[in-house]
C-alpha cells in the first residue's frame, strides 16, 4: 500500500463531509509549508476527480514578520496558477508588543481569513496535522492548562459564517513530507521553524524526537490523549451549562451567589470558567480562579470586592457576581430630544425601546421628552402628586450596581425627571 494513500483518503473523507453539509466552496489557508502545500495539491486533484462541483481557492496571509514574506506570497501565487486555483495574498498587522507574538499572529491571521468565509456553504481548511496536535498538547501541558487547553483541535467546527476544517489532523508530518517529495512539490522553508528558542520548535526538534526514541508511537498516543481531554471538556461544559442555568439571573446579567455556594469548589471553578468564556473574558489561571472563590464567595455580605482581569473585571454586588468590560458606555454627557413614538437610537444603536416606555410609563408615550445622562445629585418625581426622591436612593433600591450608574438614562418632561431607564437592571 502506498504511503500517499492516507492523504488522499483524508481528503476524500473531508469532501464527503462537505457534500453532506452542502458546502460548495473550499478556501485553503496556504502558507506554502509542507502541510498546506500537500493539502491544496491533494484537494485540487481529488476535486477534479469528483462528480460534485466544489470551488477551490487559496489565501496567503502575510504577517509581515519575515524578510521573505513577499517572496513567499509570489511563490504561492505561482503554485496556484499552475493548478489554475484562484489565489489572494493578504497583508495583516501583528501587534509586536504582546507577550506572545505567536498568539498575536494567529489572531490576526484568523481574523483576516474569516472575511473569506462569507456564508454557510463555505469552508476554510487549514493544514494542521498529527504532529501539530501532539506539540500543542505538550505546550499546553507545560503551561499548566486544564482540559480545555489540552483538548484536541477539532477536525470540523463552525467558523465565521461557515466552517473550519482540518482534513489532515490525523496524518503524521512524515506522510505529508513523503507526499510532497513524491509529487515534486517544493515547500517553503520558514527559517524561524528551526529556531529552538521558540518553545514549539524546541518541543518539535528536541523533546518529541527524544521521546520517540523510547516510545515510537508517542505522537499518535499524545494526540489520542488530547482527544480524550476534548471528551472530558465536553462533559464539563454540559455540567457547567446545568449549573449556569441554576445560578444565572438573566435580568441582572449576573451569577447569584446563594446557589453557587451549594456547589463543590471544583464545580464552582468549572462554572466560573464557563461563565467567563461566555462573557468573552481571557481565561484566568487556576490560582486566579481560587482567588475569585476566596474573595468573592467568602467576602463579608456588605463587601464589594473587585478582581481585575486582562479585558475586564469581576465584581460582587449584593450577593451576585458581574462581569464588567473595560469599555463600559458612559452616558453622563448625553442629551437628546425624544418624541417617544418610536425606539430611541444613537448612531444606529438602540438606547431605549419604545416597548419599555409603553410597559412602564404609558402616560409618557408620544410626549416630547428630553433624555440625558446622570450627573449626580438629581431628584426624580414619577407622579406630579408625589414627593420627589433622591435618584441615588432610587438606584440603590433598584439594586443598580455602582459601576452601571453612568449608563443610566433619565427622561425629563418639562425640566423635571419623570422616568429612569436602567437597561437590564430594570
PDB file of C-alpha atoms in Angstrom, residues 152-404:
ATOM      1  CA  UNK A 152      -7.619  18.195  20.614  1.00  0.00           C
ATOM      2  CA  UNK A 153      -8.095  20.654  17.769  1.00  0.00           C
ATOM      3  CA  UNK A 154     -11.389  19.596  16.167  1.00  0.00           C
ATOM      4  CA  UNK A 155     -11.411  18.269  12.634  1.00  0.00           C
ATOM      5  CA  UNK A 156     -14.561  20.254  11.820  1.00  0.00           C
ATOM      6  CA  UNK A 157     -16.103  23.263  13.548  1.00  0.00           C
ATOM      7  CA  UNK A 158     -18.155  26.380  12.858  1.00  0.00           C
ATOM      8  CA  UNK A 159     -16.149  29.427  11.819  1.00  0.00           C
ATOM      9  CA  UNK A 160     -17.219  32.934  10.801  1.00  0.00           C
ATOM     10  CA  UNK A 161     -20.377  32.416   8.702  1.00  0.00           C
ATOM     11  CA  UNK A 162     -19.402  28.901   7.598  1.00  0.00           C
ATOM     12  CA  UNK A 163     -16.985  26.232   8.750  1.00  0.00           C
ATOM     13  CA  UNK A 164     -13.342  25.488   9.556  1.00  0.00           C
ATOM     14  CA  UNK A 165     -11.897  22.042   8.814  1.00  0.00           C
ATOM     15  CA  UNK A 166      -8.554  20.335   9.389  1.00  0.00           C
ATOM     16  CA  UNK A 167      -8.600  17.377   6.964  1.00  0.00           C
ATOM     17  CA  UNK A 168      -5.005  16.329   7.777  1.00  0.00           C
ATOM     18  CA  UNK A 169      -5.312  16.366  11.568  1.00  0.00           C
ATOM     19  CA  UNK A 170      -4.790  12.577  11.811  1.00  0.00           C
ATOM     20  CA  UNK A 171      -1.908  12.489   9.299  1.00  0.00           C
ATOM     21  CA  UNK A 172       1.739  12.487  10.559  1.00  0.00           C
ATOM     22  CA  UNK A 173       4.110  15.130   9.223  1.00  0.00           C
ATOM     23  CA  UNK A 174       6.351  12.440   7.714  1.00  0.00           C
ATOM     24  CA  UNK A 175       3.482  11.290   5.495  1.00  0.00           C
ATOM     25  CA  UNK A 176       2.971  14.843   4.219  1.00  0.00           C
ATOM     26  CA  UNK A 177       6.705  15.226   3.556  1.00  0.00           C
ATOM     27  CA  UNK A 178       6.619  11.990   1.552  1.00  0.00           C
ATOM     28  CA  UNK A 179       3.595  13.268  -0.377  1.00  0.00           C
ATOM     29  CA  UNK A 180       5.390  16.490  -1.354  1.00  0.00           C
ATOM     30  CA  UNK A 181       8.519  14.595  -2.378  1.00  0.00           C
ATOM     31  CA  UNK A 182       6.551  12.114  -4.468  1.00  0.00           C
ATOM     32  CA  UNK A 183       4.713  14.874  -6.351  1.00  0.00           C
ATOM     33  CA  UNK A 184       7.737  17.114  -6.819  1.00  0.00           C
ATOM     34  CA  UNK A 185       6.338  19.863  -4.598  1.00  0.00           C
ATOM     35  CA  UNK A 186       8.787  22.378  -3.123  1.00  0.00           C
ATOM     36  CA  UNK A 187       7.580  23.608   0.278  1.00  0.00           C
ATOM     37  CA  UNK A 188       8.637  26.987   1.632  1.00  0.00           C
ATOM     38  CA  UNK A 189      11.114  26.683   4.487  1.00  0.00           C
ATOM     39  CA  UNK A 190      10.444  29.339   7.123  1.00  0.00           C
ATOM     40  CA  UNK A 191      13.817  29.888   8.870  1.00  0.00           C
ATOM     41  CA  UNK A 192      12.100  30.569  12.195  1.00  0.00           C
ATOM     42  CA  UNK A 193      10.843  26.968  12.246  1.00  0.00           C
ATOM     43  CA  UNK A 194      14.353  25.832  13.167  1.00  0.00           C
ATOM     44  CA  UNK A 195      14.759  28.381  15.975  1.00  0.00           C
ATOM     45  CA  UNK A 196      14.627  26.282  19.151  1.00  0.00           C
ATOM     46  CA  UNK A 197      14.388  29.402  21.309  1.00  0.00           C
ATOM     47  CA  UNK A 198      10.731  29.298  20.235  1.00  0.00           C
ATOM     48  CA  UNK A 199       9.041  26.838  22.573  1.00  0.00           C
ATOM     49  CA  UNK A 200       7.017  24.994  19.962  1.00  0.00           C
ATOM     50  CA  UNK A 201      10.152  24.470  17.884  1.00  0.00           C
ATOM     51  CA  UNK A 202      12.052  23.236  20.937  1.00  0.00           C
ATOM     52  CA  UNK A 203       9.358  20.618  21.508  1.00  0.00           C
ATOM     53  CA  UNK A 204       9.332  19.727  17.789  1.00  0.00           C
ATOM     54  CA  UNK A 205      13.101  19.390  17.317  1.00  0.00           C
ATOM     55  CA  UNK A 206      14.374  18.436  20.776  1.00  0.00           C
ATOM     56  CA  UNK A 207      11.666  16.998  23.021  1.00  0.00           C
ATOM     57  CA  UNK A 208       9.488  14.849  20.736  1.00  0.00           C
ATOM     58  CA  UNK A 209      12.381  13.139  18.884  1.00  0.00           C
ATOM     59  CA  UNK A 210      13.881  12.172  22.231  1.00  0.00           C
ATOM     60  CA  UNK A 211      10.561  10.794  23.463  1.00  0.00           C
ATOM     61  CA  UNK A 212      10.062   8.874  20.218  1.00  0.00           C
ATOM     62  CA  UNK A 213      13.373   7.096  20.707  1.00  0.00           C
ATOM     63  CA  UNK A 214      11.801   5.312  23.666  1.00  0.00           C
ATOM     64  CA  UNK A 215       8.135   5.435  22.574  1.00  0.00           C
ATOM     65  CA  UNK A 216       7.952   5.310  18.750  1.00  0.00           C
ATOM     66  CA  UNK A 217       4.158   5.807  18.786  1.00  0.00           C
ATOM     67  CA  UNK A 218       4.375   8.826  21.092  1.00  0.00           C
ATOM     68  CA  UNK A 219       2.902  11.369  18.642  1.00  0.00           C
ATOM     69  CA  UNK A 220      -0.125   9.197  17.978  1.00  0.00           C
ATOM     70  CA  UNK A 221      -0.537   8.394  21.676  1.00  0.00           C
ATOM     71  CA  UNK A 222      -0.287  12.036  22.761  1.00  0.00           C
ATOM     72  CA  UNK A 223      -2.800  13.055  20.083  1.00  0.00           C
ATOM     73  CA  UNK A 224      -5.153  10.337  21.357  1.00  0.00           C
ATOM     74  CA  UNK A 225      -4.804  11.770  24.881  1.00  0.00           C
ATOM     75  CA  UNK A 226      -5.857  15.166  23.533  1.00  0.00           C
ATOM     76  CA  UNK A 227      -8.969  13.525  22.042  1.00  0.00           C
ATOM     77  CA  UNK A 228      -9.818  12.151  25.489  1.00  0.00           C
ATOM     78  CA  UNK A 229      -9.376  15.613  27.001  1.00  0.00           C
ATOM     79  CA  UNK A 230     -11.771  17.013  24.405  1.00  0.00           C
ATOM     80  CA  UNK A 231     -14.397  14.482  25.525  1.00  0.00           C
ATOM     81  CA  UNK A 232     -13.743  15.371  29.163  1.00  0.00           C
ATOM     82  CA  UNK A 233     -14.154  19.053  28.363  1.00  0.00           C
ATOM     83  CA  UNK A 234     -17.453  18.378  26.637  1.00  0.00           C
ATOM     84  CA  UNK A 235     -18.738  16.674  29.808  1.00  0.00           C
ATOM     85  CA  UNK A 236     -17.512  19.588  31.935  1.00  0.00           C
ATOM     86  CA  UNK A 237     -19.287  22.021  29.608  1.00  0.00           C
ATOM     87  CA  UNK A 238     -22.530  20.075  29.906  1.00  0.00           C
ATOM     88  CA  UNK A 239     -22.267  20.122  33.702  1.00  0.00           C
ATOM     89  CA  UNK A 240     -21.420  23.843  33.688  1.00  0.00           C
ATOM     90  CA  UNK A 241     -24.453  24.546  31.475  1.00  0.00           C
ATOM     91  CA  UNK A 242     -26.698  22.902  34.075  1.00  0.00           C
ATOM     92  CA  UNK A 243     -25.119  24.909  36.909  1.00  0.00           C
ATOM     93  CA  UNK A 244     -25.252  28.100  34.843  1.00  0.00           C
ATOM     94  CA  UNK A 245     -28.982  27.702  34.307  1.00  0.00           C
ATOM     95  CA  UNK A 246     -29.472  27.316  38.066  1.00  0.00           C
ATOM     96  CA  UNK A 247     -27.167  30.185  39.081  1.00  0.00           C
ATOM     97  CA  UNK A 248     -27.545  32.841  36.373  1.00  0.00           C
ATOM     98  CA  UNK A 249     -30.095  35.652  36.566  1.00  0.00           C
ATOM     99  CA  UNK A 250     -30.714  36.909  33.017  1.00  0.00           C
ATOM    100  CA  UNK A 251     -32.472  40.073  34.191  1.00  0.00           C
ATOM    101  CA  UNK A 252     -29.455  41.077  36.274  1.00  0.00           C
ATOM    102  CA  UNK A 253     -26.956  39.550  33.836  1.00  0.00           C
ATOM    103  CA  UNK A 254     -25.160  38.112  36.861  1.00  0.00           C
ATOM    104  CA  UNK A 255     -24.367  34.917  38.753  1.00  0.00           C
ATOM    105  CA  UNK A 256     -26.222  34.532  42.042  1.00  0.00           C
ATOM    106  CA  UNK A 257     -24.050  33.594  44.993  1.00  0.00           C
ATOM    107  CA  UNK A 258     -26.595  31.623  47.043  1.00  0.00           C
ATOM    108  CA  UNK A 259     -26.908  28.699  44.569  1.00  0.00           C
ATOM    109  CA  UNK A 260     -23.185  28.885  43.762  1.00  0.00           C
ATOM    110  CA  UNK A 261     -22.337  28.299  47.409  1.00  0.00           C
ATOM    111  CA  UNK A 262     -24.189  24.973  47.239  1.00  0.00           C
ATOM    112  CA  UNK A 263     -21.652  23.634  44.704  1.00  0.00           C
ATOM    113  CA  UNK A 264     -18.358  21.890  45.402  1.00  0.00           C
ATOM    114  CA  UNK A 265     -15.166  24.002  44.920  1.00  0.00           C
ATOM    115  CA  UNK A 266     -14.238  22.209  41.690  1.00  0.00           C
ATOM    116  CA  UNK A 267     -17.728  22.643  40.316  1.00  0.00           C
ATOM    117  CA  UNK A 268     -17.637  26.357  41.174  1.00  0.00           C
ATOM    118  CA  UNK A 269     -14.385  26.804  39.240  1.00  0.00           C
ATOM    119  CA  UNK A 270     -15.877  24.907  36.305  1.00  0.00           C
ATOM    120  CA  UNK A 271     -18.908  27.216  36.338  1.00  0.00           C
ATOM    121  CA  UNK A 272     -16.698  30.312  36.547  1.00  0.00           C
ATOM    122  CA  UNK A 273     -14.688  29.185  33.503  1.00  0.00           C
ATOM    123  CA  UNK A 274     -17.899  28.557  31.566  1.00  0.00           C
ATOM    124  CA  UNK A 275     -19.327  31.963  32.543  1.00  0.00           C
ATOM    125  CA  UNK A 276     -16.147  33.922  31.809  1.00  0.00           C
ATOM    126  CA  UNK A 277     -15.768  32.199  28.446  1.00  0.00           C
ATOM    127  CA  UNK A 278     -19.356  33.176  27.562  1.00  0.00           C
ATOM    128  CA  UNK A 279     -18.532  36.771  28.565  1.00  0.00           C
ATOM    129  CA  UNK A 280     -15.545  36.836  26.217  1.00  0.00           C
ATOM    130  CA  UNK A 281     -13.069  37.176  29.074  1.00  0.00           C
ATOM    131  CA  UNK A 282      -9.485  35.968  28.881  1.00  0.00           C
ATOM    132  CA  UNK A 283      -9.370  32.719  30.834  1.00  0.00           C
ATOM    133  CA  UNK A 284      -7.724  33.177  34.262  1.00  0.00           C
ATOM    134  CA  UNK A 285      -5.289  30.700  35.769  1.00  0.00           C
ATOM    135  CA  UNK A 286      -6.228  28.136  38.407  1.00  0.00           C
ATOM    136  CA  UNK A 287      -4.650  30.374  41.060  1.00  0.00           C
ATOM    137  CA  UNK A 288      -6.777  33.358  39.989  1.00  0.00           C
ATOM    138  CA  UNK A 289      -9.920  31.214  39.976  1.00  0.00           C
ATOM    139  CA  UNK A 290      -9.142  30.183  43.550  1.00  0.00           C
ATOM    140  CA  UNK A 291      -8.735  33.865  44.472  1.00  0.00           C
ATOM    141  CA  UNK A 292     -12.102  34.611  42.891  1.00  0.00           C
ATOM    142  CA  UNK A 293     -13.647  31.920  45.081  1.00  0.00           C
ATOM    143  CA  UNK A 294     -11.911  33.238  48.190  1.00  0.00           C
ATOM    144  CA  UNK A 295     -12.592  36.950  47.656  1.00  0.00           C
ATOM    145  CA  UNK A 296     -15.997  36.775  46.008  1.00  0.00           C
ATOM    146  CA  UNK A 297     -17.747  33.854  47.682  1.00  0.00           C
ATOM    147  CA  UNK A 298     -16.366  34.229  51.188  1.00  0.00           C
ATOM    148  CA  UNK A 299     -16.328  38.032  51.449  1.00  0.00           C
ATOM    149  CA  UNK A 300     -18.448  39.852  54.019  1.00  0.00           C
ATOM    150  CA  UNK A 301     -22.029  40.455  52.983  1.00  0.00           C
ATOM    151  CA  UNK A 302     -21.578  44.223  52.605  1.00  0.00           C
ATOM    152  CA  UNK A 303     -18.251  43.947  50.769  1.00  0.00           C
ATOM    153  CA  UNK A 304     -17.956  44.805  47.070  1.00  0.00           C
ATOM    154  CA  UNK A 305     -14.679  43.157  46.010  1.00  0.00           C
ATOM    155  CA  UNK A 306     -13.251  43.504  42.519  1.00  0.00           C
ATOM    156  CA  UNK A 307     -10.757  41.310  40.638  1.00  0.00           C
ATOM    157  CA  UNK A 308      -9.115  42.774  37.542  1.00  0.00           C
ATOM    158  CA  UNK A 309      -8.512  40.542  34.530  1.00  0.00           C
ATOM    159  CA  UNK A 310      -6.928  41.334  31.146  1.00  0.00           C
ATOM    160  CA  UNK A 311     -10.014  42.779  29.433  1.00  0.00           C
ATOM    161  CA  UNK A 312     -12.413  43.498  32.274  1.00  0.00           C
ATOM    162  CA  UNK A 313     -13.140  42.758  35.899  1.00  0.00           C
ATOM    163  CA  UNK A 314     -15.252  40.507  38.107  1.00  0.00           C
ATOM    164  CA  UNK A 315     -17.265  42.395  40.703  1.00  0.00           C
ATOM    165  CA  UNK A 316     -19.531  41.390  43.515  1.00  0.00           C
ATOM    166  CA  UNK A 317     -22.607  43.418  44.413  1.00  0.00           C
ATOM    167  CA  UNK A 318     -25.487  42.359  46.641  1.00  0.00           C
ATOM    168  CA  UNK A 319     -24.799  38.614  46.541  1.00  0.00           C
ATOM    169  CA  UNK A 320     -24.214  38.439  42.792  1.00  0.00           C
ATOM    170  CA  UNK A 321     -21.162  38.308  40.503  1.00  0.00           C
ATOM    171  CA  UNK A 322     -20.911  40.588  37.477  1.00  0.00           C
ATOM    172  CA  UNK A 323     -18.539  40.691  34.537  1.00  0.00           C
ATOM    173  CA  UNK A 324     -17.685  44.310  33.720  1.00  0.00           C
ATOM    174  CA  UNK A 325     -15.878  45.100  30.478  1.00  0.00           C
ATOM    175  CA  UNK A 326     -13.124  47.707  30.432  1.00  0.00           C
ATOM    176  CA  UNK A 327     -15.043  49.638  27.786  1.00  0.00           C
ATOM    177  CA  UNK A 328     -18.280  50.477  29.617  1.00  0.00           C
ATOM    178  CA  UNK A 329     -20.506  53.061  27.903  1.00  0.00           C
ATOM    179  CA  UNK A 330     -20.734  56.374  29.759  1.00  0.00           C
ATOM    180  CA  UNK A 331     -23.852  58.453  29.044  1.00  0.00           C
ATOM    181  CA  UNK A 332     -23.199  61.173  31.617  1.00  0.00           C
ATOM    182  CA  UNK A 333     -22.729  63.825  28.883  1.00  0.00           C
ATOM    183  CA  UNK A 334     -25.619  62.621  26.708  1.00  0.00           C
ATOM    184  CA  UNK A 335     -28.565  64.935  25.921  1.00  0.00           C
ATOM    185  CA  UNK A 336     -31.189  64.013  23.278  1.00  0.00           C
ATOM    186  CA  UNK A 337     -34.750  65.012  22.378  1.00  0.00           C
ATOM    187  CA  UNK A 338     -37.149  62.083  22.026  1.00  0.00           C
ATOM    188  CA  UNK A 339     -40.736  62.353  20.714  1.00  0.00           C
ATOM    189  CA  UNK A 340     -41.375  58.945  22.330  1.00  0.00           C
ATOM    190  CA  UNK A 341     -43.243  57.492  19.368  1.00  0.00           C
ATOM    191  CA  UNK A 342     -40.545  55.026  18.271  1.00  0.00           C
ATOM    192  CA  UNK A 343     -37.384  53.389  19.630  1.00  0.00           C
ATOM    193  CA  UNK A 344     -34.702  55.853  20.692  1.00  0.00           C
ATOM    194  CA  UNK A 345     -31.419  55.183  18.871  1.00  0.00           C
ATOM    195  CA  UNK A 346     -27.997  56.817  18.699  1.00  0.00           C
ATOM    196  CA  UNK A 347     -25.599  56.027  15.834  1.00  0.00           C
ATOM    197  CA  UNK A 348     -27.788  53.022  14.907  1.00  0.00           C
ATOM    198  CA  UNK A 349     -27.513  51.725  18.494  1.00  0.00           C
ATOM    199  CA  UNK A 350     -30.724  51.116  20.455  1.00  0.00           C
ATOM    200  CA  UNK A 351     -30.818  53.265  23.579  1.00  0.00           C
ATOM    201  CA  UNK A 352     -34.409  52.933  24.828  1.00  0.00           C
ATOM    202  CA  UNK A 353     -37.029  50.606  23.283  1.00  0.00           C
ATOM    203  CA  UNK A 354     -40.465  52.157  22.929  1.00  0.00           C
ATOM    204  CA  UNK A 355     -41.972  48.924  24.279  1.00  0.00           C
ATOM    205  CA  UNK A 356     -40.240  49.564  27.620  1.00  0.00           C
ATOM    206  CA  UNK A 357     -41.836  53.011  27.845  1.00  0.00           C
ATOM    207  CA  UNK A 358     -45.280  51.600  26.986  1.00  0.00           C
ATOM    208  CA  UNK A 359     -44.970  48.948  29.718  1.00  0.00           C
ATOM    209  CA  UNK A 360     -43.552  51.147  32.495  1.00  0.00           C
ATOM    210  CA  UNK A 361     -44.623  54.745  31.739  1.00  0.00           C
ATOM    211  CA  UNK A 362     -47.551  54.573  29.274  1.00  0.00           C
ATOM    212  CA  UNK A 363     -48.600  58.151  30.090  1.00  0.00           C
ATOM    213  CA  UNK A 364     -45.306  59.393  28.572  1.00  0.00           C
ATOM    214  CA  UNK A 365     -45.757  57.750  25.156  1.00  0.00           C
ATOM    215  CA  UNK A 366     -45.913  60.365  22.403  1.00  0.00           C
ATOM    216  CA  UNK A 367     -44.656  63.197  24.604  1.00  0.00           C
ATOM    217  CA  UNK A 368     -41.684  65.395  23.710  1.00  0.00           C
ATOM    218  CA  UNK A 369     -39.133  64.154  26.232  1.00  0.00           C
ATOM    219  CA  UNK A 370     -35.541  65.083  26.940  1.00  0.00           C
ATOM    220  CA  UNK A 371     -33.205  62.132  27.530  1.00  0.00           C
ATOM    221  CA  UNK A 372     -29.923  62.741  29.313  1.00  0.00           C
ATOM    222  CA  UNK A 373     -27.271  61.027  31.366  1.00  0.00           C
ATOM    223  CA  UNK A 374     -26.803  61.154  35.090  1.00  0.00           C
ATOM    224  CA  UNK A 375     -24.705  63.992  36.504  1.00  0.00           C
ATOM    225  CA  UNK A 376     -25.207  63.376  40.212  1.00  0.00           C
ATOM    226  CA  UNK A 377     -27.467  64.960  42.802  1.00  0.00           C
ATOM    227  CA  UNK A 378     -30.674  64.590  40.746  1.00  0.00           C
ATOM    228  CA  UNK A 379     -34.122  64.033  42.179  1.00  0.00           C
ATOM    229  CA  UNK A 380     -36.985  62.243  40.487  1.00  0.00           C
ATOM    230  CA  UNK A 381     -40.764  62.595  40.640  1.00  0.00           C
ATOM    231  CA  UNK A 382     -42.676  59.741  38.982  1.00  0.00           C
ATOM    232  CA  UNK A 383     -46.095  61.359  39.525  1.00  0.00           C
ATOM    233  CA  UNK A 384     -46.799  65.076  39.938  1.00  0.00           C
ATOM    234  CA  UNK A 385     -48.817  64.290  43.059  1.00  0.00           C
ATOM    235  CA  UNK A 386     -45.822  62.529  44.653  1.00  0.00           C
ATOM    236  CA  UNK A 387     -42.857  63.908  46.551  1.00  0.00           C
ATOM    237  CA  UNK A 388     -39.566  63.845  44.652  1.00  0.00           C
ATOM    238  CA  UNK A 389     -36.960  61.321  45.804  1.00  0.00           C
ATOM    239  CA  UNK A 390     -33.207  61.163  45.502  1.00  0.00           C
ATOM    240  CA  UNK A 391     -32.082  59.426  42.301  1.00  0.00           C
ATOM    241  CA  UNK A 392     -29.164  57.939  44.228  1.00  0.00           C
ATOM    242  CA  UNK A 393     -31.529  56.318  46.727  1.00  0.00           C
ATOM    243  CA  UNK A 394     -33.768  55.093  43.909  1.00  0.00           C
ATOM    244  CA  UNK A 395     -30.857  53.399  42.125  1.00  0.00           C
ATOM    245  CA  UNK A 396     -29.800  51.746  45.381  1.00  0.00           C
ATOM    246  CA  UNK A 397     -33.347  50.481  45.940  1.00  0.00           C
ATOM    247  CA  UNK A 398     -33.388  49.074  42.400  1.00  0.00           C
ATOM    248  CA  UNK A 399     -30.067  47.287  43.088  1.00  0.00           C
ATOM    249  CA  UNK A 400     -28.339  49.023  40.173  1.00  0.00           C
ATOM    250  CA  UNK A 401     -24.585  48.357  40.626  1.00  0.00           C
ATOM    251  CA  UNK A 402     -22.435  51.478  41.180  1.00  0.00           C
ATOM    252  CA  UNK A 403     -20.356  50.952  38.009  1.00  0.00           C
ATOM    253  CA  UNK A 404     -23.522  50.794  35.874  1.00  0.00           C
TER     254      UNK A 404
END
